[in-house]
Coordinates of C-alpha atoms in Angstrom, one line a residue:
Chain A
M30 CA -83.5 -89.0 -184.7
P31 CA -80.7 -86.5 -185.2
A32 CA -81.3 -82.8 -184.7
A33 CA -82.1 -80.8 -187.8
V34 CA -79.3 -78.5 -187.0
A35 CA -76.6 -79.2 -184.4
V36 CA -73.9 -76.8 -183.6
R37 CA -71.3 -78.0 -181.1
D38 CA -68.6 -75.8 -179.5
V39 CA -68.1 -73.8 -182.7
G40 CA -65.4 -71.1 -182.8
F41 CA -64.1 -69.0 -185.6
G42 CA -61.0 -66.8 -185.7
P43 CA -57.7 -66.9 -183.8
R44 CA -57.9 -68.1 -180.2
E45 CA -56.4 -64.8 -178.9
A46 CA -59.1 -62.7 -180.7
P47 CA -62.0 -65.0 -181.7
I48 CA -64.9 -63.7 -183.8
L49 CA -67.1 -66.5 -182.4
E50 CA -66.4 -68.9 -179.6
Q51 CA -68.2 -71.8 -177.9
I52 CA -71.3 -71.6 -180.0
S53 CA -73.6 -74.6 -179.2
F54 CA -77.2 -75.2 -179.9
A55 CA -79.4 -78.0 -181.3
L56 CA -82.7 -77.5 -183.1
E57 CA -85.4 -80.0 -183.8
R58 CA -87.3 -80.2 -187.1
G59 CA -89.9 -77.4 -187.3
H60 CA -88.0 -75.1 -184.8
F61 CA -87.9 -71.4 -185.4
M62 CA -84.9 -69.7 -183.8
G63 CA -84.1 -66.0 -183.8
I64 CA -80.6 -64.7 -183.3
V65 CA -80.1 -61.2 -181.9
G66 CA -77.1 -59.2 -181.0
P67 CA -75.3 -55.9 -181.5
N68 CA -73.4 -54.9 -184.6
G69 CA -70.2 -56.9 -184.9
A70 CA -71.5 -59.7 -182.7
G71 CA -70.7 -62.3 -185.3
K72 CA -74.2 -63.0 -186.5
S73 CA -73.4 -62.9 -190.2
T74 CA -70.2 -64.9 -189.6
L75 CA -72.3 -67.6 -187.9
M76 CA -74.6 -67.7 -191.0
Q77 CA -71.5 -68.0 -193.2
L78 CA -70.4 -70.9 -191.1
L79 CA -73.8 -72.6 -191.3
V80 CA -73.8 -72.5 -195.1
G81 CA -70.2 -73.7 -195.2
S82 CA -68.8 -70.5 -196.9
L83 CA -66.5 -70.3 -193.9
A84 CA -65.1 -73.3 -192.0
P85 CA -65.2 -73.2 -188.2
T86 CA -61.8 -73.0 -186.6
R87 CA -63.1 -75.2 -183.8
G88 CA -66.1 -77.4 -183.2
T89 CA -68.6 -79.1 -185.6
I90 CA -71.9 -78.3 -187.4
H91 CA -74.3 -81.1 -188.4
F92 CA -77.4 -81.0 -190.5
N93 CA -79.6 -84.1 -189.9
G94 CA -76.6 -85.8 -188.5
V95 CA -74.4 -85.1 -191.6
P96 CA -71.3 -83.0 -190.9
M97 CA -70.9 -79.7 -192.8
D98 CA -67.5 -80.4 -194.3
P99 CA -66.1 -80.2 -197.8
A100 CA -67.1 -83.8 -198.5
H101 CA -70.8 -83.3 -197.6
R102 CA -71.2 -79.6 -198.2
R103 CA -72.7 -79.9 -201.7
A104 CA -75.3 -82.5 -200.6
I105 CA -76.2 -80.5 -197.5
L106 CA -76.7 -77.3 -199.4
Q107 CA -79.3 -79.0 -201.6
R108 CA -81.5 -79.1 -198.5
I109 CA -80.7 -75.6 -197.2
A110 CA -81.7 -72.2 -198.4
F111 CA -80.1 -68.9 -197.5
V112 CA -81.6 -65.4 -197.7
H113 CA -79.1 -62.7 -196.9
Q114 CA -79.3 -59.0 -196.2
L115 CA -80.8 -56.9 -199.1
Q116 CA -77.7 -55.9 -201.0
D117 CA -75.1 -57.4 -203.3
H118 CA -77.5 -58.0 -206.2
H119 CA -76.6 -56.5 -209.6
P120 CA -78.7 -53.3 -209.5
T121 CA -79.0 -52.7 -213.2
L122 CA -79.3 -56.2 -214.6
P123 CA -82.5 -56.4 -216.8
I124 CA -84.2 -59.4 -215.2
I125 CA -87.7 -60.5 -214.5
V126 CA -89.0 -62.0 -211.3
E127 CA -89.4 -65.4 -212.8
E128 CA -85.7 -65.5 -213.7
V129 CA -84.7 -64.4 -210.3
V130 CA -86.8 -67.1 -208.6
A131 CA -85.6 -69.8 -211.1
M132 CA -82.0 -69.1 -209.9
G133 CA -82.9 -70.9 -206.7
H134 CA -83.7 -74.1 -208.6
P135 CA -81.3 -76.8 -207.3
D136 CA -80.5 -78.0 -210.8
H137 CA -79.4 -74.8 -212.4
R138 CA -78.4 -76.5 -215.7
R139 CA -81.4 -78.6 -216.4
W140 CA -84.3 -76.4 -215.2
W141 CA -84.6 -74.9 -218.7
W142 CA -85.6 -78.3 -220.1
R143 CA -88.4 -78.7 -217.5
R144 CA -89.6 -75.2 -217.8
S145 CA -93.3 -75.8 -217.5
A146 CA -92.9 -77.8 -214.2
V147 CA -90.5 -75.2 -212.8
R148 CA -92.8 -72.4 -213.8
A149 CA -95.7 -74.0 -211.9
E150 CA -93.4 -74.3 -208.9
I151 CA -92.4 -70.6 -209.3
G152 CA -96.1 -69.7 -209.3
R153 CA -96.6 -71.7 -206.2
V154 CA -93.8 -70.1 -204.2
L155 CA -94.7 -66.6 -205.3
E156 CA -98.2 -67.2 -204.1
Q157 CA -96.8 -68.5 -200.8
V158 CA -94.8 -65.3 -200.2
G159 CA -97.8 -63.1 -201.1
I160 CA -96.9 -61.8 -204.6
A161 CA -98.7 -64.1 -206.9
G162 CA -98.8 -63.4 -210.6
C163 CA -95.8 -61.1 -210.7
Q164 CA -93.5 -63.5 -212.7
Q165 CA -93.1 -61.2 -215.7
R166 CA -92.5 -58.0 -213.7
D167 CA -89.1 -56.2 -214.0
Y168 CA -87.2 -56.9 -210.8
R169 CA -85.4 -53.6 -211.0
Y170 CA -88.6 -51.7 -210.5
L171 CA -89.8 -53.6 -207.5
S172 CA -89.9 -52.0 -204.0
G173 CA -87.4 -53.2 -201.4
G174 CA -90.1 -55.3 -199.7
Q175 CA -91.2 -56.9 -202.9
R176 CA -87.6 -57.8 -203.8
Q177 CA -87.1 -59.4 -200.4
R178 CA -90.2 -61.5 -201.0
V179 CA -88.9 -62.6 -204.4
R180 CA -85.6 -63.6 -202.7
L181 CA -87.5 -65.6 -200.2
A182 CA -89.5 -67.2 -203.0
R183 CA -86.1 -68.1 -204.7
A184 CA -85.1 -69.8 -201.4
L185 CA -88.4 -71.7 -201.1
L186 CA -88.1 -73.0 -204.7
R187 CA -85.3 -75.2 -203.3
R188 CA -87.8 -76.9 -201.0
P189 CA -85.3 -76.6 -198.2
D190 CA -85.4 -78.5 -194.9
V191 CA -83.5 -75.6 -193.2
L192 CA -84.0 -71.9 -194.0
L193 CA -81.3 -69.5 -193.0
L194 CA -82.2 -65.8 -193.1
D195 CA -79.8 -62.9 -192.3
E196 CA -81.8 -59.8 -191.4
P197 CA -84.6 -60.5 -194.0
S198 CA -86.8 -57.6 -192.8
A199 CA -84.1 -55.0 -193.4
A200 CA -86.2 -53.4 -196.2
L201 CA -89.6 -54.1 -194.9
D202 CA -92.1 -51.9 -193.1
T203 CA -93.8 -53.1 -189.9
P204 CA -96.8 -54.8 -191.4
A205 CA -94.6 -56.5 -194.1
Q206 CA -92.2 -57.7 -191.3
E207 CA -95.1 -59.2 -189.5
Q208 CA -96.3 -60.9 -192.6
L209 CA -92.9 -62.3 -193.2
Y210 CA -92.6 -63.7 -189.7
R211 CA -96.1 -65.2 -189.9
L212 CA -95.1 -66.9 -193.2
L213 CA -91.9 -68.3 -191.6
R214 CA -93.9 -69.5 -188.6
A215 CA -96.3 -71.3 -190.9
L216 CA -93.4 -72.9 -192.8
C217 CA -92.2 -74.3 -189.5
D218 CA -95.7 -75.5 -188.3
D219 CA -97.1 -76.7 -191.6
E220 CA -94.1 -78.0 -193.5
G221 CA -91.7 -78.8 -190.7
K222 CA -89.0 -76.5 -191.9
T223 CA -86.3 -75.4 -189.5
V224 CA -85.7 -71.7 -189.6
I225 CA -82.8 -69.7 -188.2
M226 CA -83.1 -66.0 -188.6
V227 CA -80.8 -63.2 -187.6
E228 CA -82.7 -60.0 -186.6
H229 CA -81.9 -56.9 -184.6
D230 CA -85.3 -56.3 -183.0
I231 CA -86.2 -59.0 -180.5
A232 CA -89.5 -57.4 -179.7
A233 CA -90.6 -57.8 -183.4
I234 CA -89.8 -61.5 -183.5
S235 CA -90.6 -62.6 -180.0
A236 CA -94.3 -63.5 -180.8
F237 CA -93.3 -65.8 -183.7
V238 CA -90.1 -67.7 -182.8
D239 CA -89.6 -70.7 -180.5
S240 CA -86.4 -69.5 -179.1
V241 CA -83.9 -66.6 -179.3
A242 CA -80.2 -66.8 -179.0
C243 CA -78.5 -63.7 -177.7
L244 CA -75.2 -63.5 -179.5
N245 CA -72.2 -61.4 -178.9
R246 CA -69.1 -63.4 -179.9
T247 CA -70.7 -66.3 -177.9
I248 CA -74.3 -67.2 -177.0
H249 CA -74.9 -65.3 -173.8
H250 CA -78.4 -66.7 -173.4
H251 CA -80.7 -69.0 -175.4
A252 CA -84.3 -68.2 -174.3
K253 CA -87.2 -70.4 -175.0
R254 CA -90.7 -69.0 -175.8
G255 CA -92.2 -67.3 -172.8
E256 CA -88.9 -67.0 -171.0
Q257 CA -87.7 -63.6 -170.0
V258 CA -84.1 -62.7 -171.0
P259 CA -82.3 -61.5 -167.9
V260 CA -81.4 -57.8 -167.8
Q261 CA -77.8 -58.8 -167.1
V262 CA -77.7 -60.5 -170.5
W263 CA -78.7 -57.3 -172.3
Q264 CA -76.2 -55.3 -170.4
D265 CA -73.5 -57.9 -171.2
M266 CA -74.3 -57.6 -174.9
Y267 CA -75.1 -54.0 -175.4
G268 CA -73.6 -52.2 -172.4
E269 CA -74.6 -50.9 -169.0
H270 CA -76.8 -48.1 -170.6
M271 CA -79.5 -50.5 -171.5
H272 CA -82.8 -50.6 -169.7
V273 CA -85.6 -53.1 -170.2
V274 CA -89.3 -52.7 -170.9
A275 CA -91.4 -55.7 -170.2
H276 CA -94.1 -56.8 -172.6
D277 CA -97.5 -58.0 -171.5
H278 CA -97.8 -60.8 -174.1
D279 CA -96.2 -64.2 -174.8
C280 CA -92.8 -62.8 -175.2
I281 CA -89.2 -64.1 -175.1
G282 CA -87.4 -60.9 -174.4
C283 CA -87.5 -57.2 -174.2
H284 CA -86.9 -54.4 -176.5
P285 CA -83.5 -52.8 -175.8
E286 CA -83.7 -49.0 -175.5
R287 CA -81.2 -46.4 -174.6
S288 CA -81.7 -45.1 -171.0
G289 CA -83.4 -41.7 -171.1
A290 CA -85.3 -42.5 -174.3
P291 CA -89.0 -41.5 -174.3
Chain B
M13 CA -74.4 -53.7 -252.2
S14 CA -74.3 -56.3 -255.0
A15 CA -70.7 -55.5 -255.6
F16 CA -70.0 -56.4 -251.9
F17 CA -71.7 -59.7 -252.2
A18 CA -69.9 -60.4 -255.5
S19 CA -66.5 -59.7 -254.0
E20 CA -64.7 -63.0 -253.2
V21 CA -62.5 -61.3 -250.6
M22 CA -65.4 -59.9 -248.7
M23 CA -67.4 -63.1 -248.9
D24 CA -64.3 -65.0 -247.5
A25 CA -64.2 -62.5 -244.6
L26 CA -67.9 -62.4 -243.9
L27 CA -68.3 -65.9 -242.4
P28 CA -65.4 -65.7 -239.9
A29 CA -66.5 -62.1 -239.1
L30 CA -70.0 -63.4 -238.4
M31 CA -68.7 -66.2 -236.3
I32 CA -66.6 -63.8 -234.2
A33 CA -69.6 -61.4 -233.9
V34 CA -71.9 -64.1 -232.5
V35 CA -69.4 -65.4 -230.0
A36 CA -68.2 -62.0 -228.9
S37 CA -71.7 -60.7 -228.5
T38 CA -72.7 -63.8 -226.5
V39 CA -69.7 -63.5 -224.2
S40 CA -70.2 -59.7 -224.1
V41 CA -73.3 -60.0 -221.9
M42 CA -71.4 -62.0 -219.4
V43 CA -68.5 -59.5 -219.5
V44 CA -70.8 -56.6 -218.7
A45 CA -72.8 -58.5 -216.1
H46 CA -69.7 -59.6 -214.3
R47 CA -68.0 -56.2 -214.7
L48 CA -65.1 -57.6 -216.6
S49 CA -64.8 -54.9 -219.2
F50 CA -61.3 -53.9 -218.1
L51 CA -60.2 -57.5 -218.2
T52 CA -61.0 -57.5 -221.9
V53 CA -58.7 -54.5 -222.3
G54 CA -56.0 -56.2 -220.3
V55 CA -56.2 -59.5 -222.2
A56 CA -56.4 -57.8 -225.6
H57 CA -53.2 -55.9 -224.9
A58 CA -51.6 -59.0 -223.3
S59 CA -52.3 -60.9 -226.5
L60 CA -49.5 -59.0 -228.0
A61 CA -47.2 -61.2 -225.9
G62 CA -48.8 -64.3 -227.5
L63 CA -48.7 -62.8 -231.0
G64 CA -45.0 -61.9 -230.4
L65 CA -44.3 -65.5 -229.2
A66 CA -46.0 -66.9 -232.3
A67 CA -44.0 -64.6 -234.5
V68 CA -40.7 -65.5 -232.9
T69 CA -41.2 -69.3 -232.8
G70 CA -43.1 -69.6 -236.1
L71 CA -46.0 -71.4 -234.4
P72 CA -49.6 -70.8 -235.5
L73 CA -50.7 -67.4 -234.3
L74 CA -54.2 -67.9 -232.9
P75 CA -53.5 -71.0 -230.8
V76 CA -50.4 -69.5 -229.2
A77 CA -52.2 -66.2 -228.6
S78 CA -55.2 -67.9 -227.2
L79 CA -53.1 -69.9 -224.8
V80 CA -51.3 -66.8 -223.5
A81 CA -54.6 -64.9 -223.2
V82 CA -56.1 -67.6 -221.1
L83 CA -53.0 -67.7 -218.9
V84 CA -53.1 -64.0 -218.4
A85 CA -56.8 -64.0 -217.7
L86 CA -56.4 -66.8 -215.2
L87 CA -53.5 -64.9 -213.5
L88 CA -56.0 -62.1 -212.5
P89 CA -57.7 -64.0 -209.6
W90 CA -54.3 -64.9 -208.2
M91 CA -53.2 -61.4 -207.8
P92 CA -52.8 -60.2 -204.2
T93 CA -56.1 -58.4 -203.9
G94 CA -56.0 -59.0 -200.1
R95 CA -53.0 -56.7 -200.0
G96 CA -54.9 -53.8 -201.6
I97 CA -54.2 -54.7 -205.3
S98 CA -57.7 -54.2 -206.7
N99 CA -58.9 -56.1 -209.8
D100 CA -58.5 -53.0 -212.1
A101 CA -55.0 -52.4 -210.8
A102 CA -54.1 -56.1 -211.3
S103 CA -55.5 -55.9 -214.9
G104 CA -53.5 -52.8 -215.6
M105 CA -50.3 -54.4 -214.4
L106 CA -50.9 -57.6 -216.2
F107 CA -51.7 -55.9 -219.5
A108 CA -48.8 -53.4 -219.3
G109 CA -46.3 -56.2 -218.4
S110 CA -47.4 -58.6 -221.1
M111 CA -47.7 -55.9 -223.7
A112 CA -44.2 -54.8 -223.0
L113 CA -43.1 -58.5 -223.3
G114 CA -45.0 -58.6 -226.7
V115 CA -43.2 -55.5 -227.9
L116 CA -39.8 -57.0 -227.0
L117 CA -40.7 -60.3 -228.7
L118 CA -42.0 -58.5 -231.8
A119 CA -38.9 -56.4 -232.0
G120 CA -36.8 -59.6 -232.3
A121 CA -39.1 -61.1 -234.9
D122 CA -38.7 -61.0 -238.6
R123 CA -40.5 -57.7 -239.5
Q124 CA -41.9 -59.1 -242.7
Q125 CA -43.7 -61.8 -240.8
V126 CA -45.5 -59.3 -238.6
D127 CA -48.5 -57.2 -239.8
L128 CA -48.3 -54.6 -237.0
F129 CA -51.2 -52.6 -238.3
G130 CA -53.3 -55.7 -238.5
L131 CA -52.3 -56.7 -234.9
L132 CA -53.2 -53.3 -233.6
F133 CA -56.4 -52.6 -235.5
G134 CA -57.5 -56.0 -236.9
N135 CA -57.5 -57.4 -240.4
I136 CA -60.3 -59.9 -241.1
L137 CA -59.4 -59.9 -244.8
M138 CA -56.2 -61.7 -244.0
V139 CA -57.7 -64.8 -242.4
D140 CA -55.8 -67.9 -243.5
D141 CA -56.7 -71.6 -243.3
H142 CA -55.0 -72.1 -240.0
D143 CA -57.0 -69.2 -238.5
L144 CA -60.2 -70.6 -240.0
L145 CA -59.6 -74.1 -238.6
W146 CA -58.9 -72.6 -235.1
M147 CA -62.1 -70.5 -235.3
D148 CA -64.1 -73.5 -236.4
L149 CA -63.0 -75.3 -233.2
L150 CA -63.0 -72.4 -230.8
V151 CA -66.3 -70.7 -231.7
P152 CA -68.6 -73.7 -231.2
A153 CA -66.7 -74.8 -228.1
T154 CA -67.0 -71.3 -226.6
L155 CA -70.7 -71.1 -227.4
L156 CA -71.3 -74.6 -225.9
V157 CA -69.5 -73.6 -222.7
V158 CA -71.4 -70.4 -222.4
F159 CA -74.8 -72.1 -222.9
W160 CA -73.9 -74.8 -220.5
M161 CA -72.7 -72.3 -217.8
A162 CA -75.2 -69.5 -218.6
R163 CA -77.5 -70.0 -215.6
A164 CA -74.7 -70.4 -213.1
W165 CA -72.9 -67.4 -214.4
W166 CA -76.1 -65.3 -214.3
S167 CA -76.7 -66.4 -210.7
I168 CA -73.2 -65.4 -209.7
A169 CA -73.5 -62.1 -211.5
F170 CA -76.8 -61.4 -209.9
D171 CA -76.0 -62.4 -206.3
A172 CA -72.7 -64.2 -205.7
T173 CA -73.4 -64.7 -202.0
T174 CA -76.6 -66.7 -202.5
A175 CA -75.0 -68.5 -205.5
E176 CA -72.2 -69.6 -203.1
A177 CA -74.7 -70.6 -200.4
N178 CA -76.6 -72.6 -203.0
G179 CA -73.5 -74.7 -203.5
L180 CA -72.2 -73.2 -206.8
P181 CA -68.4 -73.3 -206.9
V182 CA -68.3 -69.6 -207.5
R183 CA -64.5 -69.2 -207.7
R184 CA -64.1 -72.1 -210.2
Y185 CA -66.9 -70.9 -212.4
R186 CA -65.5 -67.4 -212.4
L187 CA -62.1 -68.8 -213.5
L188 CA -63.8 -70.6 -216.4
L189 CA -65.5 -67.3 -217.4
Y190 CA -62.1 -65.5 -217.3
A191 CA -60.7 -68.3 -219.6
V192 CA -63.7 -68.0 -222.0
T193 CA -63.3 -64.3 -222.0
G194 CA -59.6 -64.7 -222.8
T195 CA -60.2 -67.0 -225.8
T196 CA -63.0 -64.8 -227.2
V197 CA -60.8 -61.7 -226.9
I198 CA -58.2 -63.4 -229.1
L199 CA -60.8 -64.2 -231.7
C200 CA -61.9 -60.5 -231.6
V201 CA -58.2 -59.4 -232.1
K202 CA -58.4 -60.9 -235.6
L203 CA -61.4 -58.7 -236.4
A204 CA -60.8 -55.5 -234.5
G205 CA -57.1 -55.6 -233.4
V206 CA -55.6 -55.2 -229.9
V207 CA -56.7 -51.6 -229.6
L208 CA -60.4 -52.0 -230.7
T209 CA -61.2 -55.4 -229.3
T210 CA -62.8 -54.1 -226.1
G211 CA -65.4 -52.4 -228.3
L212 CA -66.6 -55.8 -229.6
M213 CA -66.6 -57.3 -226.1
V214 CA -68.5 -54.5 -224.4
L215 CA -70.6 -52.5 -226.9
P216 CA -73.1 -55.2 -228.0
A217 CA -74.1 -55.9 -224.4
A218 CA -74.1 -52.2 -223.6
I219 CA -76.7 -51.7 -226.4
A220 CA -78.7 -54.7 -225.2
W221 CA -78.8 -53.2 -221.7
F222 CA -81.0 -50.4 -223.0
W223 CA -83.5 -52.7 -224.7
G224 CA -83.5 -56.0 -222.8
R225 CA -86.0 -56.9 -220.2
T226 CA -85.1 -60.5 -219.6
L227 CA -81.8 -62.4 -219.6
L228 CA -82.7 -64.2 -222.8
S229 CA -83.6 -60.9 -224.6
L230 CA -80.3 -59.4 -223.4
W231 CA -78.5 -62.1 -225.3
L232 CA -80.6 -62.0 -228.4
I233 CA -80.3 -58.2 -228.7
S234 CA -76.6 -58.3 -228.1
V235 CA -76.1 -60.9 -230.8
A236 CA -78.4 -59.0 -233.2
A237 CA -76.4 -55.7 -232.6
G238 CA -73.1 -57.5 -233.1
V239 CA -74.2 -59.2 -236.3
V240 CA -75.8 -56.1 -237.8
A241 CA -72.7 -54.0 -237.0
V242 CA -70.3 -56.6 -238.5
V243 CA -72.3 -57.0 -241.8
A244 CA -72.9 -53.2 -242.1
G245 CA -69.3 -52.5 -241.0
L246 CA -67.8 -54.8 -243.7
M247 CA -70.1 -53.3 -246.3
L248 CA -69.1 -49.8 -245.3
S249 CA -65.4 -50.8 -245.2
Y250 CA -65.8 -52.2 -248.8
A251 CA -67.6 -49.2 -250.1
R252 CA -65.4 -46.5 -248.5
D253 CA -62.1 -48.5 -248.4
W254 CA -62.0 -48.0 -244.6
P255 CA -60.5 -50.5 -242.2
A256 CA -63.1 -53.2 -241.3
G257 CA -62.5 -53.3 -237.6
A258 CA -62.8 -49.6 -237.1
S259 CA -65.9 -49.4 -239.3
I260 CA -67.6 -52.1 -237.1
I261 CA -66.7 -50.4 -233.9
V262 CA -67.9 -47.0 -235.1
L263 CA -71.2 -48.6 -236.1
L264 CA -71.5 -50.2 -232.7
C265 CA -70.9 -46.8 -231.1
C266 CA -73.6 -45.3 -233.3
L267 CA -76.0 -48.0 -232.2
F268 CA -75.1 -47.4 -228.6
C269 CA -75.7 -43.6 -229.0
L270 CA -79.0 -44.3 -230.8
S271 CA -80.2 -46.6 -228.0
W272 CA -79.1 -44.1 -225.4
G273 CA -81.0 -41.4 -227.2
C274 CA -84.1 -43.6 -227.6
Q275 CA -84.0 -44.4 -223.9
W276 CA -83.7 -40.7 -223.0
W277 CA -86.6 -40.0 -225.3
R278 CA -88.8 -42.6 -223.8
Q279 CA -88.1 -41.5 -220.3
R280 CA -88.7 -37.9 -221.3
G281 CA -92.0 -38.9 -222.8
G282 CA -92.9 -40.5 -219.4
I283 CA -93.3 -44.0 -221.0
G284 CA -90.6 -45.4 -218.6
A285 CA -87.4 -47.3 -219.1
G286 CA -86.7 -50.8 -219.8

């Protein structure tokens, strides 16, 4: 059975100054992978490559054995959902939650004619992300955390096999972050979804993910659950000033802190 | 009021004006949502080139002007934005260039054929059979395209990154919106002229923005505002012998100010917006 996501020797940008180079990983169905790295490491670029908004300069990306290329992109995107950083939405557009979530429906033209079925689906995904019954609420007046849940619900309405998230916890407080990670973990375990999530804080995600890729232009280290990320990897990614604090639980890596920090 | 409804000239103008009001108010919500207001200014002024071309060649005015407007609107995405030419700068250059071309063409046309005041400020009372036929084709076609594309265009306006990741051909759909905006602008030129057309393309949606809570209500309120302003504007124009286009735009401005005032009043009273 082919891997749910297979990235092989992917590079992006000119050879003399690549933004990404030699990126390789393969994820089975139900795998939850975190990607961490400093600003400018190419994390968002990798996400753009995965959704086919950018084409890799080198290498290949496959979803369930199907190559992400112009011929197959549309079909693949029917099975993928993407949640990006909280920005870019029209801030003053009068719109209710139900309409935002409905935008995720794969058949954006015909959903109107199957409103009752789609509405039931919308109710289901809103409940799944923990904001049941808010279909008629004005999206403009939701908090950052509630908006992010709505965006996740919009992604789930697509019933994706693969869920791609680019810093989904940017607007969330710590308990809300943990709720989000628990939900994503449950989606992997219960529904077999494959999740790839870009985050900054490895300590926050380490208890939930199956593996973490440490990215800075290339993948410096791909740590599995319970594996310690070597100090050298942190220093390669963030610089020599990093020091490492070990956790006492089932963790993948360590929280990077500036030396001298309390 | 009864004299207005008894006037054959006004009744002949009412139907085309209402058709234009419905289509302009419908496209208006997309124009405001996609921040294309300046594009409508550009295309309206660029339409002078199409009108000049029609006047020089003797071809029917609306089809030629519509074609030129669509071409100008579609040129916008091809401007070298990557080299620092922003969309508003590109619109400015396009409309200045094509308006200058229009002035040159009109200067060479038979002056008796050109109703310059009508071009600049609109003259819905002078709609001929050719114009009506073109409107009968263009208005339903435009409405059909908007309803077919509405959800995709809303998705792009709301969050283009996710729309792209969901597989929508964002660039192609935007081009189609530009083209639809171009043809609608030309219809509005007949009613409000080159100078006032932007009012018809922006004000109905701007009014709806104060009252709407859902995407559907935005559209309904925008159309209601457009239709009310057109009917009342024509009546005012008949009663006071004022230019119809200017009367309609002034009424739309009044509705906008009224909505703004109501919004301010509601917020002041602590009831909350929206």
